[in-house]
Tab-separated table of N, CA and C in Angstrom:
chain	number	residue	atom	x	y	z
A	1	MET	N	97.729	176.309	120.253
A	1	MET	CA	97.843	174.857	120.243
A	1	MET	C	97.901	174.345	118.812
A	2	ASP	N	98.861	173.434	118.540
A	2	ASP	CA	98.969	172.897	117.199
A	2	ASP	C	97.872	171.832	116.939
A	3	ALA	N	97.368	171.897	115.753
A	3	ALA	CA	96.387	170.876	115.373
A	3	ALA	C	97.099	169.638	115.083
A	4	LEU	N	96.523	168.483	115.445
A	4	LEU	CA	97.097	167.196	115.147
A	4	LEU	C	96.939	166.917	113.645
A	5	ARG	N	98.068	166.461	113.041
A	5	ARG	CA	97.972	166.094	111.594
A	5	ARG	C	97.276	164.759	111.480
A	6	LYS	N	96.337	164.719	110.557
A	6	LYS	CA	95.637	163.497	110.357
A	6	LYS	C	96.455	162.575	109.444
A	7	GLU	N	96.677	161.349	109.926
A	7	GLU	CA	97.467	160.403	109.134
A	7	GLU	C	96.632	159.849	108.033
A	8	GLU	N	97.209	159.847	106.821
A	8	GLU	CA	96.465	159.337	105.659
A	8	GLU	C	96.313	157.797	105.725
A	9	ILE	N	95.108	157.360	105.487
A	9	ILE	CA	94.829	155.907	105.426
A	9	ILE	C	94.641	155.503	103.985
A	10	TYR	N	95.461	154.565	103.570
A	10	TYR	CA	95.389	154.067	102.189
A	10	TYR	C	94.508	152.837	102.108
A	11	THR	N	93.983	152.497	100.936
A	11	THR	CA	93.137	151.331	100.768
A	11	THR	C	93.680	150.494	99.609
A	12	THR	N	93.054	149.352	99.403
A	12	THR	CA	93.463	148.499	98.276
A	12	THR	C	93.327	149.182	96.929
A	13	ASP	N	92.391	150.153	96.812
A	13	ASP	CA	92.313	150.925	95.570
A	13	ASP	C	93.615	151.642	95.278
A	14	ASP	N	94.316	152.116	96.321
A	14	ASP	CA	95.608	152.799	96.131
A	14	ASP	C	96.701	151.772	95.663
A	15	ILE	N	96.582	150.560	96.152
A	15	ILE	CA	97.537	149.523	95.744
A	15	ILE	C	97.343	149.225	94.229
A	16	TYR	N	96.061	149.059	93.868
A	16	TYR	CA	95.772	148.747	92.447
A	16	TYR	C	96.046	149.933	91.530
A	17	ALA	N	96.213	151.134	92.072
A	17	ALA	CA	96.454	152.302	91.245
A	17	ALA	C	97.979	152.548	91.073
A	18	LEU	N	98.821	151.751	91.740
A	18	LEU	CA	100.261	151.900	91.579
A	18	LEU	C	100.689	151.687	90.139
A	19	PRO	N	101.758	152.361	89.709
A	19	PRO	CA	102.239	152.164	88.325
A	19	PRO	C	102.647	150.658	88.114
A	20	ASP	N	102.520	150.231	86.854
A	20	ASP	CA	102.885	148.858	86.519
A	20	ASP	C	104.280	148.554	86.990
A	21	GLY	N	104.466	147.402	87.604
A	21	GLY	CA	105.806	146.963	88.040
A	21	GLY	C	106.135	147.402	89.456
A	22	GLU	N	105.392	148.344	90.027
A	22	GLU	CA	105.655	148.760	91.373
A	22	GLU	C	104.855	147.922	92.382
A	23	ARG	N	105.507	147.322	93.346
A	23	ARG	CA	104.823	146.427	94.275
A	23	ARG	C	104.882	147.018	95.667
A	24	ALA	N	103.743	146.807	96.361
A	24	ALA	CA	103.670	147.306	97.743
A	24	ALA	C	102.648	146.461	98.494
A	25	GLU	N	102.739	146.535	99.777
A	25	GLU	CA	101.759	145.862	100.637
A	25	GLU	C	101.037	146.946	101.466
A	26	LEU	N	99.901	146.562	101.990
A	26	LEU	CA	99.122	147.536	102.771
A	26	LEU	C	98.791	146.882	104.122
A	27	ILE	N	99.279	147.479	105.192
A	27	ILE	CA	99.007	146.938	106.508
A	27	ILE	C	98.401	148.077	107.352
A	28	ASP	N	97.168	147.823	107.786
A	28	ASP	CA	96.436	148.828	108.598
A	28	ASP	C	96.442	150.228	107.946
A	29	GLY	N	96.203	150.218	106.597
A	29	GLY	CA	96.106	151.500	105.906
A	29	GLY	C	97.398	152.186	105.583
A	30	GLN	N	98.531	151.568	105.896
A	30	GLN	CA	99.844	152.137	105.570
A	30	GLN	C	100.486	151.362	104.416
A	31	ILE	N	101.008	152.074	103.469
A	31	ILE	CA	101.683	151.406	102.300
A	31	ILE	C	103.126	151.161	102.606
A	32	TYR	N	103.547	149.912	102.302
A	32	TYR	CA	104.935	149.527	102.477
A	32	TYR	C	105.419	149.088	101.056
A	33	TYR	N	106.322	149.862	100.469
A	33	TYR	CA	106.831	149.516	99.148
A	33	TYR	C	107.807	148.379	99.275
A	34	MET	N	107.906	147.537	98.202
A	34	MET	CA	108.728	146.382	98.209
A	34	MET	C	109.839	146.543	97.209
A	35	ALA	N	111.094	146.255	97.643
A	35	ALA	CA	112.250	146.283	96.714
A	35	ALA	C	112.199	145.004	95.880
A	36	PRO	N	112.780	145.050	94.722
A	36	PRO	CA	112.864	143.823	93.892
A	36	PRO	C	113.643	142.748	94.633
A	37	PRO	N	113.176	141.468	94.490
A	37	PRO	CA	113.836	140.414	95.228
A	37	PRO	C	115.166	140.004	94.584
A	38	SER	N	116.094	139.482	95.433
A	38	SER	CA	117.409	139.036	94.930
A	38	SER	C	117.234	137.635	94.290
A	39	ARG	N	118.299	137.237	93.616
A	39	ARG	CA	118.354	135.904	92.986
A	39	ARG	C	118.223	134.835	94.045
A	40	THR	N	118.909	134.999	95.173
A	40	THR	CA	118.814	134.045	96.294
A	40	THR	C	117.357	133.921	96.788
A	41	HIS	N	116.699	135.034	96.934
A	41	HIS	CA	115.305	135.134	97.411
A	41	HIS	C	114.444	134.343	96.437
A	42	GLN	N	114.559	134.655	95.148
A	42	GLN	CA	113.748	133.980	94.177
A	42	GLN	C	114.044	132.480	94.059
A	43	GLY	N	115.270	132.119	94.236
A	43	GLY	CA	115.663	130.688	94.261
A	43	GLY	C	114.956	129.944	95.403
A	44	LEU	N	114.900	130.586	96.578
A	44	LEU	CA	114.171	129.942	97.697
A	44	LEU	C	112.700	129.890	97.466
A	45	VAL	N	112.106	130.912	96.861
A	45	VAL	CA	110.673	130.891	96.577
A	45	VAL	C	110.399	129.731	95.611
A	46	HIS	N	111.209	129.580	94.585
A	46	HIS	CA	111.034	128.509	93.612
A	46	HIS	C	111.172	127.109	94.290
A	47	PHE	N	112.222	126.999	95.130
A	47	PHE	CA	112.433	125.703	95.806
A	47	PHE	C	111.241	125.376	96.706
A	48	LEU	N	110.732	126.332	97.416
A	48	LEU	CA	109.557	126.054	98.352
A	48	LEU	C	108.290	125.762	97.517
A	49	ASP	N	108.057	126.565	96.522
A	49	ASP	CA	106.831	126.378	95.710
A	49	ASP	C	106.823	124.994	95.072
A	50	ARG	N	107.992	124.555	94.551
A	50	ARG	CA	108.101	123.214	93.927
A	50	ARG	C	107.973	122.135	94.992
A	51	SER	N	108.651	122.289	96.136
A	51	SER	CA	108.605	121.253	97.178
A	51	SER	C	107.215	121.061	97.748
A	52	ILE	N	106.559	122.168	98.035
A	52	ILE	CA	105.170	122.109	98.649
A	52	ILE	C	104.206	121.626	97.605
A	53	GLY	N	104.300	122.142	96.378
A	53	GLY	CA	103.418	121.724	95.292
A	53	GLY	C	103.533	120.241	95.015
A	54	ASN	N	104.743	119.740	94.939
A	54	ASN	CA	104.973	118.296	94.671
A	54	ASN	C	104.409	117.469	95.796
A	55	TYR	N	104.553	117.900	97.059
A	55	TYR	CA	103.992	117.140	98.193
A	55	TYR	C	102.477	117.067	98.075
A	56	ILE	N	101.827	118.227	97.878
A	56	ILE	CA	100.359	118.318	97.739
A	56	ILE	C	99.883	117.378	96.607
A	57	GLN	N	100.549	117.446	95.463
A	57	GLN	CA	100.163	116.667	94.324
A	57	GLN	C	100.321	115.168	94.612
A	58	LYS	N	101.435	114.782	95.196
A	58	LYS	CA	101.655	113.384	95.535
A	58	LYS	C	100.633	112.803	96.485
A	59	LYS	N	100.221	113.637	97.461
A	59	LYS	CA	99.203	113.219	98.438
A	59	LYS	C	97.811	113.455	97.955
A	60	GLN	N	97.612	113.986	96.762
A	60	GLN	CA	96.304	114.362	96.210
A	60	GLN	C	95.547	115.188	97.198
A	61	GLY	N	96.228	116.177	97.789
A	61	GLY	CA	95.644	117.043	98.795
A	61	GLY	C	94.782	118.085	98.221
A	62	GLY	N	93.989	118.757	99.067
A	62	GLY	CA	93.043	119.754	98.627
A	62	GLY	C	93.588	121.172	98.809
A	63	CYS	N	94.794	121.319	99.376
A	63	CYS	CA	95.367	122.616	99.545
A	63	CYS	C	96.021	123.133	98.265
A	64	GLU	N	96.149	124.473	98.117
A	64	GLU	CA	96.812	125.005	96.982
A	64	GLU	C	97.900	125.942	97.444
A	65	VAL	N	99.019	125.951	96.670
A	65	VAL	CA	100.149	126.752	96.984
A	65	VAL	C	100.330	127.851	95.916
A	66	TYR	N	100.601	129.080	96.368
A	66	TYR	CA	100.769	130.243	95.459
A	66	TYR	C	102.038	131.015	95.888
A	67	PRO	N	102.963	131.150	94.903
A	67	PRO	CA	104.084	132.024	95.190
A	67	PRO	C	103.768	133.468	94.884
A	68	ALA	N	104.558	134.429	95.448
A	68	ALA	CA	104.365	135.820	95.169
A	68	ALA	C	104.743	136.111	93.703
A	69	PRO	N	104.107	137.100	93.112
A	69	PRO	CA	103.090	137.949	93.707
A	69	PRO	C	101.681	137.319	93.648
A	70	PHE	N	101.070	137.184	94.798
A	70	PHE	CA	99.738	136.636	94.976
A	70	PHE	C	99.015	137.464	96.045
A	71	ALA	N	97.894	138.013	95.725
A	71	ALA	CA	97.169	138.902	96.651
A	71	ALA	C	96.518	138.121	97.765
A	72	VAL	N	96.764	138.600	98.971
A	72	VAL	CA	96.096	138.036	100.171
A	72	VAL	C	95.422	139.200	100.877
A	73	PHE	N	94.093	139.164	100.978
A	73	PHE	CA	93.321	140.171	101.698
A	73	PHE	C	93.076	139.560	103.094
A	74	LEU	N	93.929	139.903	104.008
A	74	LEU	CA	93.945	139.218	105.310
A	74	LEU	C	92.654	139.380	106.104
A	75	ASN	N	92.098	140.571	106.131
A	75	ASN	CA	90.923	140.821	106.945
A	75	ASN	C	89.805	141.194	105.993
A	76	ASP	N	88.626	141.252	106.585
A	76	ASP	CA	87.405	141.646	105.829
A	76	ASP	C	87.348	143.164	105.778
A	77	ASP	N	88.421	143.798	105.169
A	77	ASP	CA	88.464	145.256	105.065
A	77	ASP	C	89.258	145.650	103.837
A	78	ASP	N	89.403	146.899	103.554
A	78	ASP	CA	90.137	147.332	102.400
A	78	ASP	C	91.442	148.038	102.780
A	79	ILE	N	91.954	147.767	103.972
A	79	ILE	CA	93.195	148.464	104.445
A	79	ILE	C	94.333	147.408	104.765
A	80	ASN	N	94.113	146.148	104.374
A	80	ASN	CA	95.133	145.136	104.612
A	80	ASN	C	95.233	144.246	103.372
A	81	TYR	N	96.422	144.334	102.773
A	81	TYR	CA	96.728	143.554	101.516
A	81	TYR	C	98.193	143.209	101.594
A	82	VAL	N	98.472	141.897	101.529
A	82	VAL	CA	99.842	141.452	101.568
A	82	VAL	C	100.114	140.496	100.390
A	83	GLU	N	101.387	140.304	100.051
A	83	GLU	CA	101.828	139.371	99.063
A	83	GLU	C	102.877	138.486	99.683
A	84	PRO	N	102.487	137.458	100.433
A	84	PRO	CA	103.507	136.559	101.052
A	84	PRO	C	104.341	135.897	99.982
A	85	ASP	N	105.549	135.539	100.306
A	85	ASP	CA	106.392	134.828	99.344
A	85	ASP	C	105.748	133.494	98.966
A	86	ILE	N	105.198	132.771	99.948
A	86	ILE	CA	104.474	131.552	99.720
A	86	ILE	C	103.202	131.541	100.534
A	87	SER	N	102.075	131.235	99.910
A	87	SER	CA	100.827	131.124	100.624
A	87	SER	C	100.216	129.734	100.281
A	88	VAL	N	99.836	129.003	101.365
A	88	VAL	CA	99.203	127.737	101.220
A	88	VAL	C	97.803	127.853	101.781
A	89	ILE	N	96.788	127.598	100.922
A	89	ILE	CA	95.409	127.751	101.309
A	89	ILE	C	94.703	126.449	101.192
A	90	CYS	N	94.139	125.962	102.297
A	90	CYS	CA	93.443	124.678	102.330
A	90	CYS	C	91.890	124.879	102.169
A	91	ASP	N	91.374	126.006	102.552
A	91	ASP	CA	89.942	126.290	102.363
A	91	ASP	C	89.809	127.048	101.011
A	92	THR	N	89.615	126.295	99.988
A	92	THR	CA	89.629	126.928	98.626
A	92	THR	C	88.415	127.852	98.402
A	93	SER	N	87.482	127.875	99.277
A	93	SER	CA	86.369	128.837	99.165
A	93	SER	C	86.849	130.236	99.403
A	94	LYS	N	88.080	130.413	99.938
A	94	LYS	CA	88.618	131.774	100.160
A	94	LYS	C	89.214	132.314	98.871
A	95	LEU	N	89.328	131.478	97.824
A	95	LEU	CA	90.040	131.875	96.604
A	95	LEU	C	89.064	132.395	95.569
A	96	ASP	N	89.486	133.436	94.855
A	96	ASP	CA	88.834	133.871	93.648
A	96	ASP	C	89.893	134.416	92.697
A	97	GLU	N	89.486	135.007	91.609
A	97	GLU	CA	90.447	135.459	90.616
A	97	GLU	C	91.382	136.582	91.115
A	98	LYS	N	90.947	137.299	92.156
A	98	LYS	CA	91.771	138.392	92.713
A	98	LYS	C	92.837	137.843	93.711
A	99	GLY	N	92.599	136.675	94.327
A	99	GLY	CA	93.516	136.117	95.280
A	99	GLY	C	92.823	135.407	96.397
A	100	CYS	N	93.343	135.543	97.589
A	100	CYS	CA	92.821	134.866	98.812
A	100	CYS	C	92.161	135.937	99.704
A	101	HIS	N	90.904	135.607	100.104
A	101	HIS	CA	90.200	136.525	101.000
A	101	HIS	C	90.100	135.853	102.347
A	102	GLY	N	90.957	136.235	103.241
A	102	GLY	CA	91.060	135.617	104.556
A	102	GLY	C	92.495	135.050	104.716
A	103	ALA	N	92.718	134.458	105.874
A	103	ALA	CA	94.081	133.973	106.216
A	103	ALA	C	94.365	132.655	105.517
A	104	PRO	N	95.578	132.618	104.863
A	104	PRO	CA	96.059	131.313	104.394
A	104	PRO	C	96.363	130.412	105.604
A	105	ASP	N	96.428	129.109	105.363
A	105	ASP	CA	96.719	128.222	106.465
A	105	ASP	C	98.232	128.293	106.835
A	106	TRP	N	99.047	128.459	105.815
A	106	TRP	CA	100.519	128.490	106.051
A	106	TRP	C	101.115	129.630	105.140
A	107	VAL	N	101.930	130.438	105.787
A	107	VAL	CA	102.574	131.521	105.064
A	107	VAL	C	104.077	131.422	105.248
A	108	VAL	N	104.842	131.631	104.211
A	108	VAL	CA	106.309	131.697	104.289
A	108	VAL	C	106.754	133.047	103.736
A	109	GLU	N	107.573	133.722	104.569
A	109	GLU	CA	108.254	134.955	104.112
A	109	GLU	C	109.743	134.710	104.114
A	110	ILE	N	110.390	135.163	103.045
A	110	ILE	CA	111.851	135.084	102.927
A	110	ILE	C	112.458	136.451	103.222
A	111	VAL	N	113.292	136.545	104.232
A	111	VAL	CA	113.775	137.806	104.694
A	111	VAL	C	114.798	138.405	103.691
A	112	SER	N	114.633	139.671	103.426
A	112	SER	CA	115.662	140.407	102.675
A	112	SER	C	116.105	141.572	103.615
A	113	PRO	N	117.224	142.242	103.286
A	113	PRO	CA	117.680	143.267	104.215
A	113	PRO	C	116.608	144.389	104.424
A	114	SER	N	115.816	144.647	103.377
A	114	SER	CA	114.822	145.729	103.545
A	114	SER	C	113.509	145.217	104.189
A	115	SER	N	113.306	143.922	104.354
A	115	SER	CA	112.082	143.425	104.913
A	115	SER	C	112.190	142.836	106.275
A	116	ARG	N	113.384	142.858	106.880
A	116	ARG	CA	113.625	142.211	108.177
A	116	ARG	C	112.599	142.550	109.284
A	117	SER	N	112.398	143.816	109.566
A	117	SER	CA	111.453	144.165	110.642
A	117	SER	C	110.022	143.850	110.274
A	118	MET	N	109.688	143.975	108.987
A	118	MET	CA	108.340	143.654	108.537
A	118	MET	C	108.071	142.180	108.795
A	119	ASP	N	108.980	141.333	108.333
A	119	ASP	CA	108.769	139.868	108.470
A	119	ASP	C	108.792	139.357	109.907
A	120	TYR	N	109.702	139.818	110.699
A	120	TYR	CA	109.847	139.374	112.060
A	120	TYR	C	108.876	140.001	113.067
A	121	PHE	N	108.354	141.187	112.744
A	121	PHE	CA	107.512	141.847	113.725
A	121	PHE	C	106.106	142.191	113.166
A	122	THR	N	106.051	143.064	112.219
A	122	THR	CA	104.776	143.584	111.716
A	122	THR	C	103.916	142.475	111.120
A	123	LYS	N	104.470	141.669	110.241
A	123	LYS	CA	103.698	140.580	109.643
A	123	LYS	C	103.449	139.443	110.608
A	124	LEU	N	104.333	139.192	111.481
A	124	LEU	CA	104.140	138.178	112.526
A	124	LEU	C	102.817	138.476	113.274
A	125	PHE	N	102.683	139.685	113.722
A	125	PHE	CA	101.478	140.093	114.478
A	125	PHE	C	100.230	140.003	113.563
A	126	LYS	N	100.348	140.517	112.360
A	126	LYS	CA	99.214	140.525	111.445
A	126	LYS	C	98.729	139.081	111.098
A	127	TYR	N	99.726	138.230	110.809
A	127	TYR	CA	99.358	136.879	110.415
A	127	TYR	C	98.729	136.135	111.604
A	128	ARG	N	99.281	136.336	112.792
A	128	ARG	CA	98.750	135.646	113.948
A	128	ARG	C	97.279	136.108	114.220
A	129	THR	N	97.045	137.395	114.225
A	129	THR	CA	95.760	137.917	114.552
A	129	THR	C	94.709	137.642	113.431
A	130	ALA	N	95.211	137.446	112.208
A	130	ALA	CA	94.303	137.189	111.067
A	130	ALA	C	93.864	135.695	111.021
A	131	GLY	N	94.576	134.824	111.718
A	131	GLY	CA	94.160	133.396	111.764
A	131	GLY	C	95.036	132.447	110.944
A	132	VAL	N	96.208	132.919	110.484
A	132	VAL	CA	97.170	132.058	109.830
A	132	VAL	C	97.569	130.962	110.885
A	133	ARG	N	97.601	129.714	110.460
A	133	ARG	CA	97.908	128.645	111.374
A	133	ARG	C	99.402	128.450	111.609
A	134	GLU	N	100.206	128.657	110.514
A	134	GLU	CA	101.619	128.445	110.613
A	134	GLU	C	102.325	129.499	109.760
A	135	TYR	N	103.419	130.056	110.342
A	135	TYR	CA	104.140	131.110	109.679
A	135	TYR	C	105.615	130.789	109.778
A	136	TRP	N	106.324	130.781	108.577
A	136	TRP	CA	107.745	130.536	108.573
A	136	TRP	C	108.473	131.784	108.119
A	137	VAL	N	109.553	132.146	108.841
A	137	VAL	CA	110.404	133.219	108.379
A	137	VAL	C	111.719	132.586	108.024
A	138	VAL	N	112.048	132.650	106.740
A	138	VAL	CA	113.256	132.038	106.195
A	138	VAL	C	114.289	133.158	106.029
A	139	ASP	N	115.393	133.002	106.729
A	139	ASP	CA	116.392	134.079	106.760
A	139	ASP	C	117.702	133.564	106.113
A	140	PRO	N	117.889	133.861	104.817
A	140	PRO	CA	119.083	133.361	104.122
A	140	PRO	C	120.386	133.919	104.697
A	141	HIS	N	120.332	135.117	105.259
A	141	HIS	CA	121.550	135.728	105.823
A	141	HIS	C	122.003	134.966	107.090
A	142	ARG	N	121.019	134.627	107.941
A	142	ARG	CA	121.358	133.864	109.141
A	142	ARG	C	121.354	132.340	108.893
A	143	LYS	N	120.901	131.915	107.706
A	143	LYS	CA	120.748	130.526	107.355
A	143	LYS	C	119.926	129.774	108.412
A	144	ALA	N	118.731	130.379	108.664
A	144	ALA	CA	117.845	129.889	109.694
A	144	ALA	C	116.427	130.062	109.261
A	145	VAL	N	115.572	129.154	109.797
A	145	VAL	CA	114.141	129.182	109.562
A	145	VAL	C	113.476	129.237	110.942
A	146	THR	N	112.659	130.269	111.122
A	146	THR	CA	111.896	130.394	112.406
A	146	THR	C	110.468	129.995	112.104
A	147	VAL	N	109.945	128.982	112.809
A	147	VAL	CA	108.622	128.458	112.552
A	147	VAL	C	107.724	128.865	113.739
A	148	TYR	N	106.606	129.505	113.400
A	148	TYR	CA	105.608	129.921	114.366
A	148	TYR	C	104.384	129.051	114.100
A	149	GLN	N	104.019	128.182	115.098
A	149	GLN	CA	102.811	127.422	114.983
A	149	GLN	C	101.827	128.091	115.966
A	150	PHE	N	100.976	128.963	115.423
A	150	PHE	CA	100.123	129.787	116.293
A	150	PHE	C	99.081	129.005	117.060
A	151	GLU	N	98.601	127.903	116.514
A	151	GLU	CA	97.566	127.136	117.265
A	151	GLU	C	98.130	126.483	118.495
A	152	GLN	N	99.431	126.119	118.451
A	152	GLN	CA	100.082	125.511	119.651
A	152	GLN	C	100.869	126.551	120.436
A	153	ASP	N	100.801	127.843	119.993
A	153	ASP	CA	101.570	128.875	120.646
A	153	ASP	C	103.030	128.501	120.789
A	154	ARG	N	103.590	128.028	119.673
A	154	ARG	CA	104.984	127.515	119.680
A	154	ARG	C	105.807	128.230	118.599
A	155	MET	N	107.094	128.470	119.014
A	155	MET	CA	108.086	129.014	118.036
A	155	MET	C	109.323	128.130	118.154
A	156	THR	N	109.835	127.715	116.983
A	156	THR	CA	111.003	126.847	116.928
A	156	THR	C	111.916	127.394	115.843
A	157	GLU	N	113.215	127.382	116.090
A	157	GLU	CA	114.195	127.831	115.083
A	157	GLU	C	115.002	126.621	114.604
A	158	TYR	N	115.229	126.591	113.302
A	158	TYR	CA	116.012	125.517	112.671
A	158	TYR	C	117.111	126.183	111.858
A	159	ALA	N	118.205	125.446	111.724
A	159	ALA	CA	119.297	125.863	110.816
A	159	ALA	C	119.124	125.300	109.384
A	160	PHE	N	119.579	126.009	108.415
A	160	PHE	CA	119.584	125.432	107.078
A	160	PHE	C	120.281	124.063	107.140
A	161	GLY	N	119.781	123.091	106.404
A	161	GLY	CA	120.364	121.768	106.437
A	161	GLY	C	119.574	120.835	107.340
A	162	GLU	N	118.913	121.372	108.401
A	162	GLU	CA	118.083	120.570	109.267
A	162	GLU	C	116.766	120.342	108.560
A	163	SER	N	116.085	119.278	108.924
A	163	SER	CA	114.763	118.969	108.381
A	163	SER	C	113.701	119.769	109.225
A	164	VAL	N	112.942	120.597	108.540
A	164	VAL	CA	111.977	121.450	109.187
A	164	VAL	C	110.622	120.845	108.976
A	165	PRO	N	109.993	120.343	110.084
A	165	PRO	CA	108.649	119.734	109.940
A	165	PRO	C	107.577	120.769	109.659
A	166	VAL	N	106.646	120.451	108.776
A	166	VAL	CA	105.556	121.289	108.407
A	166	VAL	C	104.384	120.951	109.392
A	167	GLY	N	103.956	121.905	110.216
A	167	GLY	CA	102.987	121.645	111.228
A	167	GLY	C	101.599	121.331	110.709
A	168	ILE	N	101.256	121.850	109.542
A	168	ILE	CA	99.867	121.633	109.057
A	168	ILE	C	99.763	120.262	108.375
A	169	TYR	N	100.884	119.565	108.218
A	169	TYR	CA	100.895	118.220	107.638
A	169	TYR	C	101.648	117.311	108.603
A	170	GLU	N	101.214	116.057	108.748
A	170	GLU	CA	101.835	115.161	109.707
A	170	GLU	C	103.122	114.525	109.170
A	171	ASP	N	103.245	114.398	107.819
A	171	ASP	CA	104.335	113.585	107.294
A	171	ASP	C	105.154	114.375	106.278
A	172	PHE	N	105.379	115.649	106.505
A	172	PHE	CA	106.057	116.478	105.533
A	172	PHE	C	107.083	117.328	106.231
A	173	SER	N	108.309	117.332	105.710
A	173	SER	CA	109.313	118.230	106.236
A	173	SER	C	110.143	118.729	105.062
A	174	ILE	N	110.824	119.841	105.262
A	174	ILE	CA	111.666	120.453	104.221
A	174	ILE	C	113.026	120.732	104.780
A	175	ALA	N	114.069	120.277	104.086
A	175	ALA	CA	115.440	120.617	104.412
A	175	ALA	C	115.934	121.659	103.411
A	176	PHE	N	116.300	122.830	103.961
A	176	PHE	CA	116.791	123.896	103.089
A	176	PHE	C	118.227	123.634	102.632
A	177	PRO	N	118.531	123.958	101.411
A	177	PRO	CA	119.877	123.706	100.873
A	177	PRO	C	120.911	124.616	101.504
C-alpha cells in the first residue's frame, strides 16, 4: 500500500521569507504566486483608490482605503494572507503597521488572465466566509463588474459605463471608464 503524501502547509512566515519583489498570497496554507500587474490593471487600481479616497475624504468618513500591495490577514491564523487590489476598512481597530487583521468591509479585485479562477471562485469563498461585507470583481476583458453583497446574499453584474452603486455607502456609485 502506498503511503499518502503529506501536503505541505505554508504560513505567513514563508510569505515574508520570499525574495524581494516576489509577491504571493496564502490561502489555507497554499502559496499562490502573483504575476506583475498590467498597465490597465494598475490604471484601474489608481482610478478606484482615488475615487473611493476622495469620497471618504469629502464625507469625512471613518473608513480607510488601501491599494495593493497591502497585507490582509483574513482569519485569526497564520495560513491566510491576501493582498486585495483595493481594501476598504471601516473598523480601524483592525489596522496596524503590518496591515489589516480581519475582514475588510469592502474588497475589490481586478481580474487578470492569471487570476481569473482565484478572483471568481477561491477568493469569493474566502472573502464571504471571513466576513467581508461587499466584494467586487472588476473584469477589464469582459468590461464588467460583478458585485457581491454578502449581507443581502445578492450578486449583480454591471457593464463598464454603468453606474455601480456601492453597497456599504448609501450615496456613492462608481462609473468605470
